[in-house]
Amino acid sequence: MRVGTLRYQDRDGEGKHPLIAPRRGHEISENLLSHNSLRGDFTSRHIGPDASGARRMLDTVGYDGLDELIDAAVPDSIRTHSPLNTPAARSETEVLAALRAMAARNEQRVQMIGLGYYDTVTPAVLRRNLLEAPGWYTSYTPYQPEISQGRLEALLNFQTVVEDLTGLPVAGASLLDEATAVVEAILLMRRANKSAPAAVVVDTNCFPQTLSVVRARTEAVGIELIEHDTTRGLPEEKFFGVVIQNPGSTGQVRDLSALINRAHEQDALVTVATDLLASTIFEEPGAQGADIAVGSAQRFGVPLFFGGPHAGFMAVRQGLERMLPGRLVGVSRDVDGAVAYRLALQTREQHIRRDKATSNICTAQALLANVAGMYAAYHGASGLRAIASRVHGHATAVNAGLRAGGVDTLHADFFDTVVARVSGRGRAVVLAADRLGVNLRLIDDDTVGISCDEKTTDAIVARVLEAFGVSAGVRGADGQSRDSRTSGWIQPDLARTSPFMTADLFHRYRSEAAMQRYLRRLSDRDLALDRTMIPLGSCTMKLNSAVEMEPISWPGFAGIHPYAPDEQTRGYRELIGDLESWLADITGYDRVSLQPNAGSQGELAGLLAIRNYHRSNGDTGRDICLIPQSAHGTNAASAVLAGLRVVVVATASSGDIDLGDLRNQLEEHRDHVAAIMLTYPSTHGVYETDVRQVCDLVHDAGGQVYVDGANLNALVGLARPGEFGGDVSHLNLHKTFCIPHGGGGPGVGPVAVRAHLAPFLPSHPFDTDGVTGPVSAAPQGSAGILPITWAYIALMGPDGLAAATRTAVLAANYLASELTDSFPVLFTGADGLVAHECILDLRALTKATGVTAEDVAKRLIDYGFHAPTLSFPVNGTLMVEPTESEDLAELDRFVAAMKAIRAEIQAVADGRWPLEQSPLRQAPHTAECLLADEWTHPYTRREAAYPLPSVMADKYFPPVRRIDGVHGDRNLVCSCPPPEAFAIDGDREEVPV
Ligand SMILES: *Cc1c(COP(=O)(O)O)cnc(C)c1O
């Protein structure tokens, strides 16, 4: 046991942790620290600073105790009067036992329901070294490309897999799921084809959840939806685009070439929702002329997870790439001309384009895309084809068995899914299968679907046939090594003829040793939370503890199909029920939906609830969403997708919402105001004192108040948005509640509402009575990662949660105090204090010296740090959020680096180093540039690489130098470059710095 470590005690215990129940002048006695019960101890391990560290931080900030600091920082007007009511803290052992019991109440079956979710084998080498490896899952979105080359390469591999398999040249780095990917494709087709009428044709043989999500989303933005059976050709009406699913929901595989041609003749674009595994043996959408292909990469090694998280994908033909939603990895070069990866075309994204962005998607599904890409690389083209052929072989065996037994099936051409006609016996067949341990899809009482997957065996096929009462022998596919295309099982005109995944990389990592080392090599190139604090404002990069992470790959959670019958998912439903009520208590709202699978989707769900609430009151003219200037870009983009118009509210010089401007806007738009969307504490890192007044003004004008809850880490246990004026909020469980960021997803963005909005929450995709409809394909979104948040809340208990918030505020104020002399803190609230983050203003220094915030961000890499948030929400600044998890030593390491960088800026100011030749502008420094024979800079190699002695021990060398983003955007390359590109031939193009 560490001496001096803070030990959490039960709420009624006598000795109290100063972070948990601070008292003025409270002395920390040694016996307070010495009780040895493991119960509740997790809090002291989650929270970084120990008692003496907290004391020193308080001294620096100038407060006697944490209570005093919190009382001074957090306005009285928003403080809650009732403490959190979540269950008392439990030990790690107890929490794991409770989760294990819940997992056991989820009944495992052979999952053959299909509907876009198929069982798969996650290769153990990927589970252990990627999905469960902190170097991968704790990394941030790769906005700082120099410290993200590993995961950028992995995402580029994913893009290449999707491009090759769909036969389209540009694929994005993941979307949220298949249904929302279809919506994104519809919106893209609309952007690309603005002159056609606002109508889209969607084939009726799409998955029912896709149709539900599409109905909800097209209605909101005023696109007419024509649901049509395209096996009968195209409808009479005019439309801008067509969506067809192939293989269809009932399994049919079609040659779409003629239909796509006809749509093109009518100037419409065509999206094909497809299956990557099917595309290894069936003709790919690109070869049939599709403009866009979308789908889910789940079956490439990502567990069912009760519906998510899984990587959605989108690929487009040449000419549409600049309209892609979500993130796109591209190839560029660094200042020395070396090949380097970075996010391409970021000007499409909401951070810059706001209400004109191509999509509201921010957090996507990077980690799962990486698993899928590596799964493809591990199996290679031949391996994938073998898996697909086996899946197809088993489906063929099911089909043949059924037909031989006198059971009719719908389609002659299928990949993995066979649909049987059972005239009134549907329920009985599904029940019989259940008794044999198999879940089938009950389409209606006359039709039953069977979807085969990588785990299907001849024995399982035999059980399926038995459930149908068919006793035909199984023509086995277990040991078959034939390629479906040459076996005569696929009609020649449906078979894929083009090669795919021919790049070297898809041959290099087929052995486990090679794959293990590849994964290690890539993660070594990156800086994730397992190496350094990531002081990112607005993103709350806190500890993702191992105990929270452990349950997610247990089969009781990972192996459950999202459409399994309720009686098989008792454990999940208990866990979800707990979370809904805990989050309602934490936020002060009445109802919570966990369906949105990112913050952006929570925003959309919340705004749709507001819109539909107004409409239900006959207030159809309320279509304006007021959004403060400083808001996160997703806010404006989501408002547009909810069918609202964005009106910006000015920011006062204090950084707060300009009340005068707000009054004017409310006056001007009076009967049209649907809502205000504000972030609290604001994105300026300040607890605004007049937030209640803002809420009252908007309510008086008949509008609703949306509180963006991304900054809830400054509120939990201290204040509740539902109490101080909010009608609805979304939370980011991947920020405040410990779900790791995954290098850009997964996320969970629950939406919480007051009672009057509850009827307008997202509905189950199969519930036709829902007013708002679903926002995600799976009823509970990314359910598979909810155990992480459940564990966090259970481990911390109410006092631990509040202690985390208090410590986060203390840590931010400590950094602000320590750094403000070097870099002025831009906005402060009461008593000169900040909330849980602070903005360091570099603009005056930039003006005086030319050194930019970006230079500081890149120079931090040489000091071994991930940069703070760069130029959001204010250009030319850095926003720092330390979180409660960083201990004083780590905070001080950051302070020391920032102060040293400030001294370097001084050296530029003093003329000791010309700016262009300063270590700031030259940063980051690779080992290669440091060891070059020639060294012409005015600073030494040691000053470049070891600017502080403490950097030496575990020096991180970035793999590339500063990356030229413009070059990459001009010469867009979004697939793996050929190996020649990496050759060091001494004749690289010189790029001016
Ligand atoms: C992160 C964030 C969002 C968006 O959440 P995602 O999960 O990335 O979609 C919205 N608002 C604020 C203030 C945020 O910090």
Tab-separated table of C-alpha atoms in Angstrom, residues 64 86 94 122 146 149 166 175 193 290 316 340 374 437 440 462 466 500 534 641 689 762 793 885:
chain	number	residue	atom	x	y	z
A	64	ASP	CA	-7.975	25.976	2.642
A	86	THR	CA	-26.615	5.897	-6.850
A	94	GLU	CA	-18.041	-7.190	-5.865
A	122	THR	CA	-12.449	-12.568	-33.058
A	146	GLU	CA	2.448	12.943	-35.774
A	149	GLN	CA	0.709	7.202	-37.232
A	166	THR	CA	-16.906	-2.707	-52.487
A	175	LEU	CA	-19.460	5.424	-39.546
A	193	ASN	CA	-27.866	15.929	-56.806
A	290	ALA	CA	-23.040	1.783	-57.641
A	316	VAL	CA	-17.879	6.266	-52.869
A	340	ALA	CA	2.832	10.277	-43.389
A	374	MET	CA	-6.832	-6.295	-38.995
A	437	GLY	CA	-30.191	-23.739	-28.640
A	440	LEU	CA	-33.771	-17.971	-35.865
A	462	ALA	CA	-28.616	-30.350	-38.722
A	466	GLU	CA	-34.542	-30.549	-37.090
A	500	PHE	CA	-9.053	-7.664	-54.056
A	534	ILE	CA	-3.927	13.588	-22.759
A	641	LEU	CA	-30.344	17.216	-39.273
A	689	THR	CA	-23.460	32.336	-13.324
A	762	PRO	CA	-35.966	7.282	-29.616
A	793	ILE	CA	-20.628	4.192	-11.293
A	885	SER	CA	-7.205	10.772	-12.880
